[in-house]
mmCIF file of C-alpha atoms in Angstrom:
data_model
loop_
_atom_site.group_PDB
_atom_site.id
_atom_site.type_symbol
_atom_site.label_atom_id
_atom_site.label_comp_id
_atom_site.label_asym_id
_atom_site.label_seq_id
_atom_site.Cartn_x
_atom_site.Cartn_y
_atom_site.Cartn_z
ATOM 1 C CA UNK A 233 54.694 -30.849 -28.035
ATOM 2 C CA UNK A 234 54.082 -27.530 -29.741
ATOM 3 C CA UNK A 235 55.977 -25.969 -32.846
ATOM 4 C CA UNK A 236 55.379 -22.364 -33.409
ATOM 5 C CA UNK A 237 56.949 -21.248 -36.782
ATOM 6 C CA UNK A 238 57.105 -17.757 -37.662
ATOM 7 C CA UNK A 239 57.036 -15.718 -41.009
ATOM 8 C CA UNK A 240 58.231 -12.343 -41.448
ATOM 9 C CA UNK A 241 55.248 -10.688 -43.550
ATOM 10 C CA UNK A 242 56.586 -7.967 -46.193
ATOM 11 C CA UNK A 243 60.241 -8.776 -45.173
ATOM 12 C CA UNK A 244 61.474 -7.992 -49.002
ATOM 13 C CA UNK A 245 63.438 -4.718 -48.562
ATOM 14 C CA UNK A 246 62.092 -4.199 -45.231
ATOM 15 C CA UNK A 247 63.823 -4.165 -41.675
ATOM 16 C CA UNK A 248 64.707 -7.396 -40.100
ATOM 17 C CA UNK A 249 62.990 -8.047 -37.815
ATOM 18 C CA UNK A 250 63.485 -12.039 -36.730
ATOM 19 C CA UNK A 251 66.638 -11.483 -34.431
ATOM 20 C CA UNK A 252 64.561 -9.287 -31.988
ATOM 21 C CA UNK A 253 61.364 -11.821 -32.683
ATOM 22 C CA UNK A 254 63.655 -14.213 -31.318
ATOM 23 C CA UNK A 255 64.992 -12.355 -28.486
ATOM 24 C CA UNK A 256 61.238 -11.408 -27.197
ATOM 25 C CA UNK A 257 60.022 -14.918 -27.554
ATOM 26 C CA UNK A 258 62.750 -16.144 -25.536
ATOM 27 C CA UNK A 259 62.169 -13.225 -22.760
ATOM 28 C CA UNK A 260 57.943 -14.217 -22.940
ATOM 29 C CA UNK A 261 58.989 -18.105 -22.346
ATOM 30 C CA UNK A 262 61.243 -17.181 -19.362
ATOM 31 C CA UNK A 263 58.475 -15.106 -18.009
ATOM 32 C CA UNK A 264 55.421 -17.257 -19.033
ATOM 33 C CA UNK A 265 53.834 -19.261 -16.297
ATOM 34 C CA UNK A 266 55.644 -22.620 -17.090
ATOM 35 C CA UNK A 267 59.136 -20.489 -16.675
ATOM 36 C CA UNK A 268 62.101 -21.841 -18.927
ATOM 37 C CA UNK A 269 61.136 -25.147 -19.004
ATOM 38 C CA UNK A 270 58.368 -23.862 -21.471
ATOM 39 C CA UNK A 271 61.077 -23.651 -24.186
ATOM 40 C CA UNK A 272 62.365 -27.288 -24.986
ATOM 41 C CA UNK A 273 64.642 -26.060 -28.001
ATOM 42 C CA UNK A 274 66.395 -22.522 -28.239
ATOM 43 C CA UNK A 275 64.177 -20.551 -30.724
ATOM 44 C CA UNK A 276 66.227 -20.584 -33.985
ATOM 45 C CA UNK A 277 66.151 -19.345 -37.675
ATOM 46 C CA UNK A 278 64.968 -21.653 -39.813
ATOM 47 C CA UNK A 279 65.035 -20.037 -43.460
ATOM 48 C CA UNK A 280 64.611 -16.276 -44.940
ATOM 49 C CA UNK A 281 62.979 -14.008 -42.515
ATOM 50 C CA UNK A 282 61.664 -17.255 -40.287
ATOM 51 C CA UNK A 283 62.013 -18.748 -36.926
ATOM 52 C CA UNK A 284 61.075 -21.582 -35.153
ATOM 53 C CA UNK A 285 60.594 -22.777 -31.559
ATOM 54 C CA UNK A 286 59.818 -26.318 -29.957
ATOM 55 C CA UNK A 287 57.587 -25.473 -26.313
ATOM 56 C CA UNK A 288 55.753 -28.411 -24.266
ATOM 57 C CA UNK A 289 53.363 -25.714 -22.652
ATOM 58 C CA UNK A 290 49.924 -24.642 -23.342
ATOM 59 C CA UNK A 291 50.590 -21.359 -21.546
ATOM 60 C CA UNK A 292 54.064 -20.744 -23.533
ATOM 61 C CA UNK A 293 52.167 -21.286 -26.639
ATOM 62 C CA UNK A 294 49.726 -18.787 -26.202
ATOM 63 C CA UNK A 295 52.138 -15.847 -24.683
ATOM 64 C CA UNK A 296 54.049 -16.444 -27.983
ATOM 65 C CA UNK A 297 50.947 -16.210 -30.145
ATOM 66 C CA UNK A 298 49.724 -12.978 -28.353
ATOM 67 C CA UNK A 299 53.513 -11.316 -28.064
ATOM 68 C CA UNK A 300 53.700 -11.965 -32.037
ATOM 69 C CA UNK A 301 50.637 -10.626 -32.444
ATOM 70 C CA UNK A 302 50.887 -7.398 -30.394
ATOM 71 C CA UNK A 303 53.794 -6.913 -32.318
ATOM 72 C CA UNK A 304 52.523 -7.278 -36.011
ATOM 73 C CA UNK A 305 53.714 -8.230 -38.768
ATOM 74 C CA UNK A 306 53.959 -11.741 -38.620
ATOM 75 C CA UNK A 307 52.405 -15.093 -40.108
ATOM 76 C CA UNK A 308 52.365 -17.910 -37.321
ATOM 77 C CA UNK A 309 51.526 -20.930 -37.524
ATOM 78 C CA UNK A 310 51.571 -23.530 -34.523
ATOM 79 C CA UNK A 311 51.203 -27.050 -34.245
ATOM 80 C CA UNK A 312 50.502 -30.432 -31.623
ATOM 81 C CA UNK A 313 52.311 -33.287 -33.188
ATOM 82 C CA UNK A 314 54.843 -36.028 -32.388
ATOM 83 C CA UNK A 315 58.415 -35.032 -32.546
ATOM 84 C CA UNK A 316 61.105 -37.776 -33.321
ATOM 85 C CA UNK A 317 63.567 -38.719 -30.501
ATOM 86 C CA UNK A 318 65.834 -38.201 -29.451
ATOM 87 C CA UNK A 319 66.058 -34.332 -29.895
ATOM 88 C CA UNK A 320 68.930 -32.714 -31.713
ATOM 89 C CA UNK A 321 70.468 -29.766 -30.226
ATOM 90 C CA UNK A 322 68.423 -27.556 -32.835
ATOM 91 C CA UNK A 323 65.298 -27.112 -33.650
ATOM 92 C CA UNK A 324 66.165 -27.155 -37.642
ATOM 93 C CA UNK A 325 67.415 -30.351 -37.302
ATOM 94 C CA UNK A 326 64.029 -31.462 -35.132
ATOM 95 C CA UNK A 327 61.946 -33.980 -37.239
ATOM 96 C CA UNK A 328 58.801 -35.409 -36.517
ATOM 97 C CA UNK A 329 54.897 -34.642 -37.430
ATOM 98 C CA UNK A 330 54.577 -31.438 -35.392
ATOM 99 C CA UNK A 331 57.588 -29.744 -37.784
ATOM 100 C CA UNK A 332 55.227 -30.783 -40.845
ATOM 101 C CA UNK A 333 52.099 -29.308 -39.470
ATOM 102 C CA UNK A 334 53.778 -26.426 -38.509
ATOM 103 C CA UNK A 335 54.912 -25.268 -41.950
ATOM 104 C CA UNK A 336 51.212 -26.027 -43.150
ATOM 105 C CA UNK A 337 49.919 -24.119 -40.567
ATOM 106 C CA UNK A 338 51.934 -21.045 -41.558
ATOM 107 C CA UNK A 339 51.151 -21.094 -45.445
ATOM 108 C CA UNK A 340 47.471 -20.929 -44.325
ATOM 109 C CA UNK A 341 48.611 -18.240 -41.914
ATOM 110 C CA UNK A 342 49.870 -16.337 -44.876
ATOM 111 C CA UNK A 343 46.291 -16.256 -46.070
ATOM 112 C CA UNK A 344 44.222 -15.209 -43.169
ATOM 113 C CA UNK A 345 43.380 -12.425 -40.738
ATOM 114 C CA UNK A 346 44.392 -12.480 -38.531
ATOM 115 C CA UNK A 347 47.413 -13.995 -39.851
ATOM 116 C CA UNK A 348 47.273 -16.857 -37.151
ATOM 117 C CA UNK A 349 46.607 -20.551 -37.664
ATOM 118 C CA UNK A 350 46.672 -24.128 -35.649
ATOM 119 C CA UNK A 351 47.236 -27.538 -37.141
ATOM 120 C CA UNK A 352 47.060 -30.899 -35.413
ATOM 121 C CA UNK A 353 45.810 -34.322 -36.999
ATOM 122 C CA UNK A 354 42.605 -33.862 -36.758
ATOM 123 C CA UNK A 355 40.824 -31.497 -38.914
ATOM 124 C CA UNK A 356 38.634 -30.123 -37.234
ATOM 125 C CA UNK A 357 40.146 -29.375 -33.931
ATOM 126 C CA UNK A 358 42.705 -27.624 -36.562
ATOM 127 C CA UNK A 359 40.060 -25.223 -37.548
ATOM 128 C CA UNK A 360 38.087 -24.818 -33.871
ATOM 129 C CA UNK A 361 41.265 -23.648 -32.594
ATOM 130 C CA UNK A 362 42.477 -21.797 -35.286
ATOM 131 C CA UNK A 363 38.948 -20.005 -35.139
ATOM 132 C CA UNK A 364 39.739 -19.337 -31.424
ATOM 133 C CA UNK A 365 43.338 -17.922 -31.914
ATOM 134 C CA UNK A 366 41.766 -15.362 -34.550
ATOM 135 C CA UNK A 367 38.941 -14.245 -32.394
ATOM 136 C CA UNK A 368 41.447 -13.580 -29.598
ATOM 137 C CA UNK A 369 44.120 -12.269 -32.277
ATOM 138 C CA UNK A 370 41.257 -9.446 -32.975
ATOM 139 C CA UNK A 371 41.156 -8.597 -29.382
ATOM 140 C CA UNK A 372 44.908 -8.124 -29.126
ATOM 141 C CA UNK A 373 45.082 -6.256 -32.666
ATOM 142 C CA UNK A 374 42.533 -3.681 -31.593
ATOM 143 C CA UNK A 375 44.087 -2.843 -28.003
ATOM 144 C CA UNK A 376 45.711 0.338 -27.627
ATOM 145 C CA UNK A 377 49.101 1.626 -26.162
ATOM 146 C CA UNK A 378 47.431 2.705 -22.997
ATOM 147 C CA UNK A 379 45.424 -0.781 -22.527
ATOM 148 C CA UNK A 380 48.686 -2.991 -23.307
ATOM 149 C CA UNK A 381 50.305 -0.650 -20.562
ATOM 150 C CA UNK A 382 47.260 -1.034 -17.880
ATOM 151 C CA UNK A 383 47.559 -4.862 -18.322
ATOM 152 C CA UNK A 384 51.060 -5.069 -18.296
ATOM 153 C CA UNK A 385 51.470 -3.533 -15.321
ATOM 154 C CA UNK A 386 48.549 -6.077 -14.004
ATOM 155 C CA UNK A 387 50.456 -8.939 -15.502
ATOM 156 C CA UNK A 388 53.901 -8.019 -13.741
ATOM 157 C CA UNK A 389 52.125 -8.109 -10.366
ATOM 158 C CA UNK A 390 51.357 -11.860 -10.842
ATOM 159 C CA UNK A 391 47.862 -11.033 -9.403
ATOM 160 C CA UNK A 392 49.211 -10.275 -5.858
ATOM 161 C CA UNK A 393 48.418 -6.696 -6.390
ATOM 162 C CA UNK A 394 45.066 -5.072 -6.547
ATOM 163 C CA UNK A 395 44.391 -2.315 -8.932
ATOM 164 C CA UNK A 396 44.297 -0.141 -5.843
ATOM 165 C CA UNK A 397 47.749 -1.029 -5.256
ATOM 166 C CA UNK A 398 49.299 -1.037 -9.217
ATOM 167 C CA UNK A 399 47.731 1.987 -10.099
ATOM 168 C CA UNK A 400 49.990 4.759 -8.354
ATOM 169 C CA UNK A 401 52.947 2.245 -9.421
ATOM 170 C CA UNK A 402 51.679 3.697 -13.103
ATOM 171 C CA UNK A 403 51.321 7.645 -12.134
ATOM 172 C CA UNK A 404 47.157 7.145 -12.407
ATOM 173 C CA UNK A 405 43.639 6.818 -10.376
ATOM 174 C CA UNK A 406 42.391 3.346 -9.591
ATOM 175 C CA UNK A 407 38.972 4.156 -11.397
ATOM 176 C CA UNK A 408 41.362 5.362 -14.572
ATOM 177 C CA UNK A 409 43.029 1.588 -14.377
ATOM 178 C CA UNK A 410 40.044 0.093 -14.127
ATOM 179 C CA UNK A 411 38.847 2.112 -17.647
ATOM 180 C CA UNK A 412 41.398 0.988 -19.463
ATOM 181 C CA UNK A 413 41.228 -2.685 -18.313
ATOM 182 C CA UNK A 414 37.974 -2.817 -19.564
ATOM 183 C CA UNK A 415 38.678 -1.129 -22.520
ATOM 184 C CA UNK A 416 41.031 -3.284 -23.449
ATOM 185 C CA UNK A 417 38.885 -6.412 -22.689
ATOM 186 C CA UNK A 418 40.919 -7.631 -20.022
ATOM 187 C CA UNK A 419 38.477 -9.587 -18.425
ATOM 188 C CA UNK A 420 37.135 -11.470 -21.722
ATOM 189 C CA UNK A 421 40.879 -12.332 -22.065
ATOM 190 C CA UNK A 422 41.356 -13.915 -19.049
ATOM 191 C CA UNK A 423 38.106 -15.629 -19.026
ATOM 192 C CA UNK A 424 39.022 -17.218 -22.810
ATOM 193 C CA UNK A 425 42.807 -18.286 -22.055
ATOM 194 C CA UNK A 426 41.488 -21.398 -19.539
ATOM 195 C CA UNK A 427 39.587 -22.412 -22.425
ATOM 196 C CA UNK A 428 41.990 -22.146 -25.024
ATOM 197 C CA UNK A 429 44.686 -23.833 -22.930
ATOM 198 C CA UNK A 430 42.187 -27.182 -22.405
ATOM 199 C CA UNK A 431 41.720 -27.442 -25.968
ATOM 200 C CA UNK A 432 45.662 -27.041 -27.097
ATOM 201 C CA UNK A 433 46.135 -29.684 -24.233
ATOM 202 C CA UNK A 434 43.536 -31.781 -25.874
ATOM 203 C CA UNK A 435 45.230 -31.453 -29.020
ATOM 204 C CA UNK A 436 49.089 -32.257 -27.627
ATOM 205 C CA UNK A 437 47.194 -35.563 -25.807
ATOM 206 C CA UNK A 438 45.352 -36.643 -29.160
ATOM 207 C CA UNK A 439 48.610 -36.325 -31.522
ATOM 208 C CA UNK A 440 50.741 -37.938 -29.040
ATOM 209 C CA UNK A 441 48.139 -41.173 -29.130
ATOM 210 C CA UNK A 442 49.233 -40.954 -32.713
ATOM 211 C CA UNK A 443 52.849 -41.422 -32.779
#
């Protein structure tokens, strides 16, 4: 399973922002491509201006990580680890490996940019995927309005659409969709998620063989 814990960056004397975090997280889950099931404890504060969540999909994980990061301002840190049974009803009472790594992988959040990092047990898979959350992390930070909007509108089609077809839905030409597609590097994303998703499965396989 996956822990993705949360951090608030420059929360002293600023807005709070972790109750509509939460809210959004829970909305991407329900929407992601594993549905509800994605989420296997309610997303939950955990302490300060910090929230948690327990998912058991690769494709939950990374519409988290991307949501967070389209939104700013936040330190996340996710983790593959065991998880004690049986589960509490909350995730702050949750024990188990994958809560450790996930605070660790924070902290080190805290220090990078993008402020994005990956634990597991192994090492080095920590810092290959943490290396290929950033690069995508840049991707997401640099998109405009108008290239979150084009692939949003993409996205909501589930792929049954053509650009042809979504592009009046948005007010615009097809050939003006397609620009800001590739502008916002909407291709390269979709090519990169397969990959990322086999390694985070690679990791969730590996730490459960370490229970």
């Amino acid at each position: 399973m996956f822990v993705i814990d949360a951090d608030q960056r420059g929360s002293r004397g600023a807005e709070d922002h972790v109750p509509a975090a939460m809210h959004r997280v829970e909305a991407v889950l329900e929407s992601s491509t594993d549905g509800s099931a994605s989420l296997v404890l309610p997303v939950e504060r955990t302490v300060g201006d910090e929230f948690q969540c327990l998912v058991n999909s690769t494709s939950g994980v990374i519409a988290v990580v991307r949501d967070l990061v389209r939104s700013g301002g936040w330190s996340i840190g996710v983790a593959a680890g065991a998880v004690e049974d049986p589960l509490p009803d909350s995730v702050r009472s949750a024990r188990g490996q994958a809560f450790v790594l996930a605070r660790s992988a924070v902290e080190e959040a805290k220090r990078a940019r993008p402020s994005v990092a990956f634990r597991s047990p192994s090492g080095r898979q920590s810092q290959e995927i943490s290396a290929y959350f950033r690069l995508l992390a840049t991707l997401w930070q640099t998109r405009t309005e108008a290239g979150w909007e084009a692939i949003d509108a993409m996205d909501a089609s589930a792929s049954e659409l053509t650009m042809s077809e979504v592009a009046p839905r948005m007010g615009i030409t097809r050939q003006a969709l397609s620009q800001r597609l590739q502008a916002a590097e909407w291709k390269v994303e979709r090519e990169a998620i397969p990959l990322l998703e086999r390694l985070l499965e690679e990791a969730d396989r590996g730490s459960s063989s370490r229970r």
